[in-house]
Coordinates of C-alpha atoms in Angstrom, one line a residue:
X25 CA 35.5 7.4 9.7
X26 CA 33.0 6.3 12.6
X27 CA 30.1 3.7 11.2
X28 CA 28.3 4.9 14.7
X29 CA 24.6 6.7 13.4
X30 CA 21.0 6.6 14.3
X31 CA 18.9 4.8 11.1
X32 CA 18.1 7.5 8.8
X33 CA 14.3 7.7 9.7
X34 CA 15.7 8.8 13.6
X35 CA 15.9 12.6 11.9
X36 CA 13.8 16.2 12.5
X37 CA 10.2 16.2 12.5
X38 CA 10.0 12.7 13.2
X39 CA 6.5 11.5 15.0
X40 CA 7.1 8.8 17.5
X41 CA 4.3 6.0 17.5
X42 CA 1.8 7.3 20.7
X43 CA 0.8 4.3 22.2
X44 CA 3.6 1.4 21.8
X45 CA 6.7 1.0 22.8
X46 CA 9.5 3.3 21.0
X47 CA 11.9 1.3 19.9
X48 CA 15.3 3.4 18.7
X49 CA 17.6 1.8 16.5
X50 CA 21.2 2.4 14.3
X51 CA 24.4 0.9 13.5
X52 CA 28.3 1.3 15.1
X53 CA 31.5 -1.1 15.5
X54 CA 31.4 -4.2 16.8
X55 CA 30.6 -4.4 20.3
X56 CA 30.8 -0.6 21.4
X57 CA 28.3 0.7 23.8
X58 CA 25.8 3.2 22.8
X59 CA 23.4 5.3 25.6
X60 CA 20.1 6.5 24.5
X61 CA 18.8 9.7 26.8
X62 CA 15.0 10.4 26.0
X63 CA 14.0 14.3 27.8
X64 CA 10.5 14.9 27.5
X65 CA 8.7 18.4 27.3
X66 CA 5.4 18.3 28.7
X67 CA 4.3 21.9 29.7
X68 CA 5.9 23.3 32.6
X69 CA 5.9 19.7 34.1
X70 CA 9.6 18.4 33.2
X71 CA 10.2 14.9 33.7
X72 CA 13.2 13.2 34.5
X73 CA 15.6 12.0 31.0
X74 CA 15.1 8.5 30.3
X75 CA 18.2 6.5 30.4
X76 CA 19.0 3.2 28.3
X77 CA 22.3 1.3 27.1
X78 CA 23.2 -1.8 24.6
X79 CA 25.9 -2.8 23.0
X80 CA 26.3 -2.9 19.3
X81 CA 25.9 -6.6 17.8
X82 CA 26.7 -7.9 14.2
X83 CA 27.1 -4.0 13.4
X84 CA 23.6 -3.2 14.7
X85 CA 22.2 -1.5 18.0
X86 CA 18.3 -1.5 19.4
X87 CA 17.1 0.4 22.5
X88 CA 13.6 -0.4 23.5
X89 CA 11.9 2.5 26.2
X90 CA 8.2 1.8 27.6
X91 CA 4.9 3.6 25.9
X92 CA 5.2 7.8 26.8
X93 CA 2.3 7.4 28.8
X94 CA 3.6 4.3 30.8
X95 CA 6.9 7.0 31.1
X96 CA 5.2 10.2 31.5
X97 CA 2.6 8.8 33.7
X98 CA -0.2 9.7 31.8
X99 CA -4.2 8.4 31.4
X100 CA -4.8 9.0 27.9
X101 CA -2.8 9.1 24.1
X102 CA -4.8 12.6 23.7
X103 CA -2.7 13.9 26.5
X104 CA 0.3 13.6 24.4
X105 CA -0.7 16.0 22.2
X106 CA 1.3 18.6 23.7
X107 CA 4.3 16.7 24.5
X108 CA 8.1 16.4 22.4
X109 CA 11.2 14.5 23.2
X110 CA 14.7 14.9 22.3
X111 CA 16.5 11.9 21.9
X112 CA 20.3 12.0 22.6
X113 CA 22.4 8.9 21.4
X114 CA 25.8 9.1 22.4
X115 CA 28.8 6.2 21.6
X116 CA 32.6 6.5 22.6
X117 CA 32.5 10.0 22.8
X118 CA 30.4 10.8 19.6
X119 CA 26.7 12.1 20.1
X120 CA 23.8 12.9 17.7
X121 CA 20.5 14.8 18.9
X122 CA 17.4 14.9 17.6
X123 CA 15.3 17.5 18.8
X124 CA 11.2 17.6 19.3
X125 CA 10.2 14.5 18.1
X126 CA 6.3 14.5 18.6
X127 CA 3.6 11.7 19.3
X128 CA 1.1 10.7 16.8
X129 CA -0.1 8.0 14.6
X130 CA 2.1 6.3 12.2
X131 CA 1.7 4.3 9.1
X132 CA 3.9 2.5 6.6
X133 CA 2.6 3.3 2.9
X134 CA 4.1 0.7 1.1
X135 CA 3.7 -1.3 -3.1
X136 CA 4.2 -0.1 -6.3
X137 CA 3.8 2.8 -8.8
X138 CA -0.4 3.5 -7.5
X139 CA 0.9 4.0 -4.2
X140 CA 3.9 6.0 -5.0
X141 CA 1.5 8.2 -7.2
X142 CA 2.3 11.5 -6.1
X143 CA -0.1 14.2 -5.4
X144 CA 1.3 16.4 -8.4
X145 CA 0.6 13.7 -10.8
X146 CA -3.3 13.5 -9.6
X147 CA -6.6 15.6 -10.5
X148 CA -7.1 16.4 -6.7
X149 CA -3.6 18.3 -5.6
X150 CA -6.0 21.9 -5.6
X151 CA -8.4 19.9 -3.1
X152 CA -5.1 18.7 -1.0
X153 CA -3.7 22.2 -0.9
X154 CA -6.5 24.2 1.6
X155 CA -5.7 21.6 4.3
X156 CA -1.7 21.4 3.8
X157 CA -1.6 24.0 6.4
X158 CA -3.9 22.6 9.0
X159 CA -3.0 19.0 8.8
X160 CA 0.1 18.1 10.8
X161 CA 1.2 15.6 8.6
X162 CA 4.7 14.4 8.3
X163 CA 6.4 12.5 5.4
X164 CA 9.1 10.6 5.3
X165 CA 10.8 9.1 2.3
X166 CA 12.6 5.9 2.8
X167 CA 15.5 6.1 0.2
X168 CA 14.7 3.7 -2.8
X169 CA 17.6 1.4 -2.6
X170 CA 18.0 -1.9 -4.2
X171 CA 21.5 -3.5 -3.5
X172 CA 24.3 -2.7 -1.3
X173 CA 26.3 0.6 -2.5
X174 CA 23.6 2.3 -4.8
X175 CA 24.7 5.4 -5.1
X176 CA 21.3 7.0 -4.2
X177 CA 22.4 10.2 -2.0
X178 CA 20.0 12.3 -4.1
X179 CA 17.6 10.2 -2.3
X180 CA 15.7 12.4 0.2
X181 CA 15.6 10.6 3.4
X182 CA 13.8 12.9 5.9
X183 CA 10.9 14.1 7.9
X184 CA 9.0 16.7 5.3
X185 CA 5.8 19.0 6.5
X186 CA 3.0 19.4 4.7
X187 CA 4.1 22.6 4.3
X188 CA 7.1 21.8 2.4
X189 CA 7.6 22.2 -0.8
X190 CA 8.2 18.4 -0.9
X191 CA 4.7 18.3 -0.3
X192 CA 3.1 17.8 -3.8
X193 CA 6.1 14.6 -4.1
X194 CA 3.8 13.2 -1.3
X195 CA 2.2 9.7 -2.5
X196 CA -1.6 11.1 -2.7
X197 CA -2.9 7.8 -1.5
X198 CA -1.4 8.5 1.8
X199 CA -2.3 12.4 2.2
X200 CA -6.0 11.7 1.8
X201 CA -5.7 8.5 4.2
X202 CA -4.4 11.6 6.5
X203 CA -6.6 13.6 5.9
X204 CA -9.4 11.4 6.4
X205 CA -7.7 9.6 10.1
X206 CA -7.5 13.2 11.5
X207 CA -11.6 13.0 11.8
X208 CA -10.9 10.3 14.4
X209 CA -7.4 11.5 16.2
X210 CA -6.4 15.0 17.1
X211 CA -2.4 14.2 16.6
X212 CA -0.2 14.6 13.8
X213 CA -0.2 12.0 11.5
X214 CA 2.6 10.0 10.0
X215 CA 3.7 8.6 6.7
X216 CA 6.8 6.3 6.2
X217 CA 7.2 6.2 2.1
X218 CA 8.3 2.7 1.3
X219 CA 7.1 2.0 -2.9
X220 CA 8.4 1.4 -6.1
X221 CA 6.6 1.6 -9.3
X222 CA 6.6 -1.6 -10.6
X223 CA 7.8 -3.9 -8.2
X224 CA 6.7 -7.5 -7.3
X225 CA 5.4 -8.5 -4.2
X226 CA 8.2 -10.9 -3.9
X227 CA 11.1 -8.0 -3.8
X228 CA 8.9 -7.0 -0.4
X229 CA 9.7 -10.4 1.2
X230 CA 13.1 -12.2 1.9
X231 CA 14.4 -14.6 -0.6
X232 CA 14.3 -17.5 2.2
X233 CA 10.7 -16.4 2.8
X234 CA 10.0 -16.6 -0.9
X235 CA 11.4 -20.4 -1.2
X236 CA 9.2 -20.9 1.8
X237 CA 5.6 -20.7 -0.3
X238 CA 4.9 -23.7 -1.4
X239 CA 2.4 -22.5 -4.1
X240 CA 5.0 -20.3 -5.7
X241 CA 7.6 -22.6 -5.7
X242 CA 8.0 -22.7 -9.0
X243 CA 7.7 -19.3 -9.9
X244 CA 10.1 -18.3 -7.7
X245 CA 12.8 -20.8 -9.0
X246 CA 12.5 -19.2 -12.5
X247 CA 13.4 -15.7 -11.2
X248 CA 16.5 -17.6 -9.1
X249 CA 17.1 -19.5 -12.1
X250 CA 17.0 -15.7 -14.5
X251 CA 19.1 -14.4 -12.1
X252 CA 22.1 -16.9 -12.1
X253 CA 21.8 -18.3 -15.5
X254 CA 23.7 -15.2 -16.6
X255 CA 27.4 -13.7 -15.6
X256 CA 27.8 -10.3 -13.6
X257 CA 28.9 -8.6 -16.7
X258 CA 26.1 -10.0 -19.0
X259 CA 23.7 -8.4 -16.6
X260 CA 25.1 -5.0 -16.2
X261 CA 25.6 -5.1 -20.5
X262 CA 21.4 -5.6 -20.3
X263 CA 21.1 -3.1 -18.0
X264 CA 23.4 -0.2 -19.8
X265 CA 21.2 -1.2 -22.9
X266 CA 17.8 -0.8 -21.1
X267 CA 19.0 2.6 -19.3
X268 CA 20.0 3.7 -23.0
X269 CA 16.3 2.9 -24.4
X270 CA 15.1 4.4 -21.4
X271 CA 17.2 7.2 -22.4
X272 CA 15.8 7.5 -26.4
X273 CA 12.1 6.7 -24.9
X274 CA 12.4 10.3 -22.8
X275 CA 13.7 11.8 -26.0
X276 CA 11.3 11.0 -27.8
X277 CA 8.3 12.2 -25.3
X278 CA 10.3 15.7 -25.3
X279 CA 10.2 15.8 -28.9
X280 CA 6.3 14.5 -29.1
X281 CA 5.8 17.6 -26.4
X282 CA 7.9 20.2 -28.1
X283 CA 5.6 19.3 -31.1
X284 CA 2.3 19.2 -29.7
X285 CA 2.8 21.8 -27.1
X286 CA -1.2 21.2 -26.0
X287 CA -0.6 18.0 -24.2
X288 CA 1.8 19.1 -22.3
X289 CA -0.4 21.9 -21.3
X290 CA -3.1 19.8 -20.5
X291 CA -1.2 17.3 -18.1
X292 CA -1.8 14.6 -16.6
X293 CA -4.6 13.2 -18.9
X294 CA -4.0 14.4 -22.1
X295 CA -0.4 14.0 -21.5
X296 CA -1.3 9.9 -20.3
X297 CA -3.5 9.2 -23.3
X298 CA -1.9 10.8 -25.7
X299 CA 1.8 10.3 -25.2
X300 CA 0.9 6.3 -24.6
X301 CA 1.5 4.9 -28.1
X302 CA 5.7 6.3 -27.7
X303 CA 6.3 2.5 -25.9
X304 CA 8.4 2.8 -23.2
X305 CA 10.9 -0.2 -22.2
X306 CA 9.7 -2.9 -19.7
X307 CA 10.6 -5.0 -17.4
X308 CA 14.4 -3.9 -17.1
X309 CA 16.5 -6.8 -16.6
X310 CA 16.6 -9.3 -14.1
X311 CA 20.0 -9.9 -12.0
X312 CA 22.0 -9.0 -9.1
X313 CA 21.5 -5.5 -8.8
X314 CA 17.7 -5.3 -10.1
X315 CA 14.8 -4.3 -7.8
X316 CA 12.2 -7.1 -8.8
X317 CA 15.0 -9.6 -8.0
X318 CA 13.2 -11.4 -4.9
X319 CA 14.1 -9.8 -1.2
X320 CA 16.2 -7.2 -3.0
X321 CA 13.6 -3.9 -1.4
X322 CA 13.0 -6.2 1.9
X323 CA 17.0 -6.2 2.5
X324 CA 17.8 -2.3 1.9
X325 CA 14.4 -0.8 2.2
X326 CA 11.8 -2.7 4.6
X327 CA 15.1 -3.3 7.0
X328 CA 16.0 0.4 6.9
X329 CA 13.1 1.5 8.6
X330 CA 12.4 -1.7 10.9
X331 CA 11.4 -2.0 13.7
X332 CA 9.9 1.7 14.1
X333 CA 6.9 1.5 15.7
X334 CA 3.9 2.0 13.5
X335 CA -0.3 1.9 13.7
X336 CA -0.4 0.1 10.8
X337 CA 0.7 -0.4 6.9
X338 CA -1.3 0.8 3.8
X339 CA -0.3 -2.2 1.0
X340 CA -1.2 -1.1 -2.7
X341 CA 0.2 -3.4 -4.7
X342 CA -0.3 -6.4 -7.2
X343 CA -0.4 -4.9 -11.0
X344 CA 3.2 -6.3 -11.5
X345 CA 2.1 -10.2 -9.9
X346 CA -1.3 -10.4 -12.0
X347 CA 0.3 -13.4 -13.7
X348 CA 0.5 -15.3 -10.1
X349 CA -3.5 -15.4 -9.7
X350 CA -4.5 -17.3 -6.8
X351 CA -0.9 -18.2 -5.9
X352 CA -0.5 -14.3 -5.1
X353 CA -3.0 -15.2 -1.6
X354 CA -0.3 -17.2 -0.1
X355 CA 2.7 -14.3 -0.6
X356 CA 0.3 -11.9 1.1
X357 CA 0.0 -14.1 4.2
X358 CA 3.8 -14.2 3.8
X359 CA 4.1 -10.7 3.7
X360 CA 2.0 -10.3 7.0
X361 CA 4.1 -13.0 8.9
X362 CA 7.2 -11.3 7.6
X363 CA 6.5 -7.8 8.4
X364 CA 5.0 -8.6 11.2
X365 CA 8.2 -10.5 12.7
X366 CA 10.7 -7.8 11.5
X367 CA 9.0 -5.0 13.1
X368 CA 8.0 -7.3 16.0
X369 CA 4.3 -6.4 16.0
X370 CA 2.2 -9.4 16.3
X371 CA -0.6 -7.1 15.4
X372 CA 0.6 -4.9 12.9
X373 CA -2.2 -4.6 11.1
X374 CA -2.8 -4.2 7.3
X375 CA -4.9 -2.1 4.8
X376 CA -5.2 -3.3 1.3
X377 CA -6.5 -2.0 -1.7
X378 CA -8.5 -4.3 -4.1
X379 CA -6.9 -3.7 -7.5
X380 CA -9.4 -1.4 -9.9
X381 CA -10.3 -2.4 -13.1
X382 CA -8.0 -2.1 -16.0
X383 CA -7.8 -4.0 -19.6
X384 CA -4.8 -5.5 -20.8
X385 CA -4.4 -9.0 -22.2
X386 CA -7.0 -12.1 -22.0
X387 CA -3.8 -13.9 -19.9
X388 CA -2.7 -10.8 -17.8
X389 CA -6.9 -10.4 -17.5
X390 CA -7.8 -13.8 -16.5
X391 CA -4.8 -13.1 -13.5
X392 CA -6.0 -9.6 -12.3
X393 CA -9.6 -11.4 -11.5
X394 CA -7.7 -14.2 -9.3
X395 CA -5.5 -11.8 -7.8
X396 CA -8.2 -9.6 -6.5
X397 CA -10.2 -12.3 -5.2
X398 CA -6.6 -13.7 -3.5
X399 CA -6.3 -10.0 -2.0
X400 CA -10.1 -10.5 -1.0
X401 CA -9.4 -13.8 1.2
X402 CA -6.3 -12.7 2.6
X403 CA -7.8 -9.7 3.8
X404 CA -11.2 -11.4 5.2
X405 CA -8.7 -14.4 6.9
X406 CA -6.6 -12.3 8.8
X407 CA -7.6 -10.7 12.3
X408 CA -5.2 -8.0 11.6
X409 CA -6.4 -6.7 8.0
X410 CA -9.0 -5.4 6.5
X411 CA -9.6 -4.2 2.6
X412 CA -10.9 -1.3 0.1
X413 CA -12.3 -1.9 -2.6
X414 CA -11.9 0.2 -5.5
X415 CA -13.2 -0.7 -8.7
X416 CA -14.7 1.9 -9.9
X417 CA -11.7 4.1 -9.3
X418 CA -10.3 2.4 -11.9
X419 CA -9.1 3.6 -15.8
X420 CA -9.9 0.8 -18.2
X421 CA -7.1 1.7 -20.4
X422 CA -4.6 3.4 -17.5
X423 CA -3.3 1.1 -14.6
X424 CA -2.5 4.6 -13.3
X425 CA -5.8 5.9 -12.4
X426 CA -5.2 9.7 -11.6
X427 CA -8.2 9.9 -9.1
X428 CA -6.9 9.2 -5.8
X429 CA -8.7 10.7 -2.9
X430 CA -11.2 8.1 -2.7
X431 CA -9.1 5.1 -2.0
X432 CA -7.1 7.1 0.6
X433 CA -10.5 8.0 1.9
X434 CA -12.0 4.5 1.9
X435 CA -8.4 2.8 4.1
X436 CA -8.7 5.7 6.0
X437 CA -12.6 4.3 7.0
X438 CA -11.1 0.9 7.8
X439 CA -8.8 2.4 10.0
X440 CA -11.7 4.5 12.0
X441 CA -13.5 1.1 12.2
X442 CA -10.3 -1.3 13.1
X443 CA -8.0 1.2 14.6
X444 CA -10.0 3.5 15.9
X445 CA -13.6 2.3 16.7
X446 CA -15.1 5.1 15.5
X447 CA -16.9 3.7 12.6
X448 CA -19.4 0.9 11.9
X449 CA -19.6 0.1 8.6
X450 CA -16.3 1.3 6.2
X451 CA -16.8 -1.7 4.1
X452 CA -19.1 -2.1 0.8
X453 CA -21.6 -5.2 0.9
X454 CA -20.3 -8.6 0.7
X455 CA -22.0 -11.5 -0.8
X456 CA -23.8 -13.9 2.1
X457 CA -25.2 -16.4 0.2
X458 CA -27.3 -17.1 -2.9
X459 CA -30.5 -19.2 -2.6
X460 CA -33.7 -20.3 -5.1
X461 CA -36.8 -18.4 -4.4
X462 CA -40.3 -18.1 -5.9
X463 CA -38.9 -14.9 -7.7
X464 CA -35.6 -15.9 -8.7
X465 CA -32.3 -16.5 -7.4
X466 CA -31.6 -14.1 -4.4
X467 CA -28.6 -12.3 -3.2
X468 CA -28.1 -11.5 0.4
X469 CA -24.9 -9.5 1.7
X470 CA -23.4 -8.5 5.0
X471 CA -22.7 -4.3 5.4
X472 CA -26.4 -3.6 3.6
X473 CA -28.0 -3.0 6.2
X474 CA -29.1 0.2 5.7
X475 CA -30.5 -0.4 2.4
X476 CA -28.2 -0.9 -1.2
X477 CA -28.7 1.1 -4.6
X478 CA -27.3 1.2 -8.0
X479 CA -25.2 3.7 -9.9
X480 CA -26.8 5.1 -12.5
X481 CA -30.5 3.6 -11.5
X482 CA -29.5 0.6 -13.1
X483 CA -27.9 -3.0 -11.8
X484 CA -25.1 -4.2 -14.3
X485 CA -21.9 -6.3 -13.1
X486 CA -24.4 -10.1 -12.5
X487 CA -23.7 -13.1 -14.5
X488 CA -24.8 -16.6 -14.5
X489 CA -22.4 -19.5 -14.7
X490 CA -23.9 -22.7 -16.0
X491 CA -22.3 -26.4 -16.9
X492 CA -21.7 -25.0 -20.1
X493 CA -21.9 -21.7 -20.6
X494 CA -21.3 -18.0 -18.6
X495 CA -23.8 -15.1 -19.0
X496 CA -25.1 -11.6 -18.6
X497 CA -28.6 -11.0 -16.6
X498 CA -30.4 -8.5 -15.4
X499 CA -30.9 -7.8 -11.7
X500 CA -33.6 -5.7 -9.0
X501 CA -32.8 -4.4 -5.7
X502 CA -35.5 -5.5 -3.5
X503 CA -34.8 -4.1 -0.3
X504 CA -31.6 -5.4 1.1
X505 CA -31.4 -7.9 -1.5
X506 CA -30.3 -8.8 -4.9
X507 CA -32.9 -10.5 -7.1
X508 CA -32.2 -12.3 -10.4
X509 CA -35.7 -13.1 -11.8
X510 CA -36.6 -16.3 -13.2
X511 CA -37.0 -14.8 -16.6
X512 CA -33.6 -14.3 -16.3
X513 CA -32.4 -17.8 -16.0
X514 CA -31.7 -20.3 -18.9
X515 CA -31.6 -23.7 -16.9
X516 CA -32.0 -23.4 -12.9
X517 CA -30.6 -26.9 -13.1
X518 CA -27.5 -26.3 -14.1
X519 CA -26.4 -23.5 -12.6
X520 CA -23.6 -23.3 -10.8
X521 CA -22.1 -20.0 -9.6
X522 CA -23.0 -16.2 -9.6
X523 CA -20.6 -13.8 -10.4
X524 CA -20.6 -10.0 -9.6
X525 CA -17.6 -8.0 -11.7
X526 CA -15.7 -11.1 -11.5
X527 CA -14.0 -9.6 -14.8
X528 CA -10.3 -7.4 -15.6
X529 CA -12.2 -5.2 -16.8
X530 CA -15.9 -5.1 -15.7
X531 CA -19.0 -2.3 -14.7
X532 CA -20.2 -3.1 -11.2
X533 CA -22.7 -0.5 -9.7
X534 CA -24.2 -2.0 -6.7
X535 CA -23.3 -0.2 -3.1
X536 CA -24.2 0.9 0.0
X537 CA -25.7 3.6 2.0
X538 CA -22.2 4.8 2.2
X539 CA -21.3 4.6 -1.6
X540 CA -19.0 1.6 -0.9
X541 CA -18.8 -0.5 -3.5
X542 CA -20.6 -4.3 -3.3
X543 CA -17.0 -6.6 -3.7
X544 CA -16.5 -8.5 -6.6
X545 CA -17.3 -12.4 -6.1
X546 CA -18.2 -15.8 -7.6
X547 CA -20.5 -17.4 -5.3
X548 CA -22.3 -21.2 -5.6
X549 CA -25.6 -21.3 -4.5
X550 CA -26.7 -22.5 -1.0
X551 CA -29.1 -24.9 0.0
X552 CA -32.2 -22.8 1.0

């Protein structure tokens, strides 16, 4: 049998990126030459097919083509709006065709379980389904695949319409990011699925890449060390007695449901809250075959779809790495480097969330506050990324918050600011600096310039840190500031820091004249 094919993505309904290169990619025999036609459609004005040839190396091919408009000789990426390609990859007398492929913007929607959240599983799918048929937005699932010969052929691994009935499997993040881009592009949109619920950061990266962070060093050795410590067979005995708990856990939720019939009716919160308490198994073990393993998604997912050409990647992730704290800053940078090398954009850019709040233990708490601000600073230190907050679209007691629509709608502002520039402001405030006055101690932030209010008419989230001791205190908005009255204050001389929601789980109401939320901090005084 032939091993000559296009990468899966390469299939029907695909959207090409419209203004970068298109890079086409697949696999064949050693050293066997493939040819890549492109034919455009472009009206009645029908250009000339596009020729390229490679040969096959290691097992793997590449064809790089110039931008369409460098090709079609076109001004603007809004004149593609109207144009398809066929793309026609022929090797040693075998030929595949894909048909139509169309020009839009892409993005790579990619972390664990909040990102894969699908639209079914939300509040909002009645407030996705009035646009389904006007948004040209295209979805494709990259098959969730952890180690060489996973039988995953149930996987679906293809271009899906919003019109699909594949739609409500759609990760709801992503269709309201869509929804909300299409305000600032008139192309279809789309969406490369790459997720899964509960992985670490570290299955995202290569295991060299891993060993390469100094500040994780050590963390990483003890996953190596989990993984070889035991034999083949000792792993695949843990794992046959996981998938059998797994296996009791689900029949045990049926029988709670065929019990108490109204939860199931009243799905998803009811069915959340109330079906919590049955336990499910976790973390399945670690070994050879396990998708936390580190570099395990990176080798058969993030490779599968690399190097398409995209806009940009959507990261919402972190939940499974609170216990890295501050360490979990230098695997983000990682990450960029990484992803940016294997799909040979410099620039990729990247759009984080800002992990909500959520309770769980004082340890696991204590991480989540680190993490954030580590997801903070990486996103404030790199050119190419920008972040959403989102705590308070948090669940205290669910790390699956079933609201949505807002945290695709807040990444889809950052990408109208940084992709798009057609937005000013798609950020909450951000702490400038804190400084003694004759009133208090006063706040000043950066994105307030408009003016900043409170939810609920009242300020609550601001602590004072002292030498020996951390406290609550009450705060007034005072124009575009933040004042902490003196009243307020135990012992000016001793303090230290201010925090804003610098907690797990914490009530910060502060925002902006765009009801983005003021970013969690812990912030020294300055010299004023």
């Amino acid at each position: 049998m032939s091993k000559f094919k296009l990468a899966p993505i390469f299939s029907e309904h695909m959207i090409l990126q419209r203004d970068k290169e298109m890079r086409i990619f697949g696999y064949g025999e050693q050293d066997d030459e493939v040819e890549v036609t492109l034919t455009f459609s472009h009206g009645e004005h029908m250009p000339l097919p596009y020729y390229c040839k490679t040969i096959i190396v290691d097992n793997k091919w590449e064809v790089v083509f110039p931008e369409p408009l460098a090709i079609l000789g076109l001004d603007d990426v809004d004149d593609l709006k109207h144009v398809s390609v066929d793309i026609h990859v022929s090797c040693k007398g075998e030929a595949i065709k894909i048909k139509q492929a169309v020009f839009g913007e892409v993005f790579i929607v990619a972390g664990q379980s909040n990102m894969q959240f699908m639209l079914k599983e939300t509040f909002e799918l009645e407030e996705a389904f009035p646009t389904r048929e006007t948004l040209d937005l295209r979805y494709y699932f990259t098959p969730r695949i952890s180690y060489e010969g996973e039988d995953k052929s149930m996987e679906p691994s293809s271009w899906y319409l919003s019109t699909d009935k594949q739609f409500e499997m759609f990760s709801a993040v992503a269709y309201f990011f869509g929804q909300k881009i299409q305000a600032y592009v008139d192309c279809p949109i789309g969406i490369i699925g790459c997720n899964w619920g509960g992985s670490s950061l570290f299955s995202w990266i290569s295991e060299q890449e891993c060993l390469e962070v100094e500040e994780t060093h050590e963390y990483m050795e003890s996953l190596l060390q989990e993984m070889t410590k035991k034999s083949e067979k000792q792993y695949e005995n843990e794992q046959l007695k996981y998938d059998s708990e797994v296996r009791l856990y689900d029949k045990k939720v049926k029988r709670y449901l065929h019990d108490n019939p109204m939860v199931k009716a009243s799905y998803p919160l009811d069915f959340y809250y109330q079906t919590k308490h049955l336990d499910g198994p976790w973390p399945p073990p670690m070994g050879y075959k396990s998708f936390l393993r580190p570099g395990g998604l990176y080798e058969h997912m993030v490779k599968s779809i690399a190097p398409y050409m995209v806009a940009g990647v959507l990261w919402y992730q972190g939940e499974t790495d609170v216990m890295l704290g501050s360490g979990y800053l230098a695997m983000l940078r990682m990450l960029f480097r990484s992803w940016r090398k294997l799909f040979k954009q410099k620039a990729l850019f990247f759009f984080l969330v800002q992990l909500p709040v959520f309770s769980s233990t004082s340890e696991e708490d204590k991480g989540r506050v680190l993490l954030r601000e580590a997801q903070f600073q990486a996103a404030i230190s790199d050119p190419y990324s920008a972040i959403a907050c989102s705590l308070d679209l948090g669940d205290c007691y669910n790390i699956h918050p079933f609201l949505k629509k807002d945290i695709g709608y807040r990444m889809g502002l950052l990408a109208g600011k940084y992709l798009y520039k057609k937005v000013q402001i798609a950020e909450g405030p951000r702490i400038r600096q804190v400084f003694q006055c004759d009133e208090g101690l006063k706040l000043s932030f950066t994105n307030a310039q408009h003016g900043i209010y409170a939810d609920y008419g009242k300020v609550l989230g601001f602590k004072v840190v002292e030498e020996n001791q951390r406290y609550d205190v009450k705060a007034d908005i005072v124009g575009h500031d933040i004042v902490i009255p003196n009243h307020e204050i135990k012992n000016f001389s001793h303090v230290k820091k201010i925090e804003y929601a610098y907690e797990s789980m914490t009530i910060g109401t502060v925002k902006n004249w765009k009801k983005l939320p003021l970013y969690p901090f812990s912030q020294s005084l300055s010299m004023q």
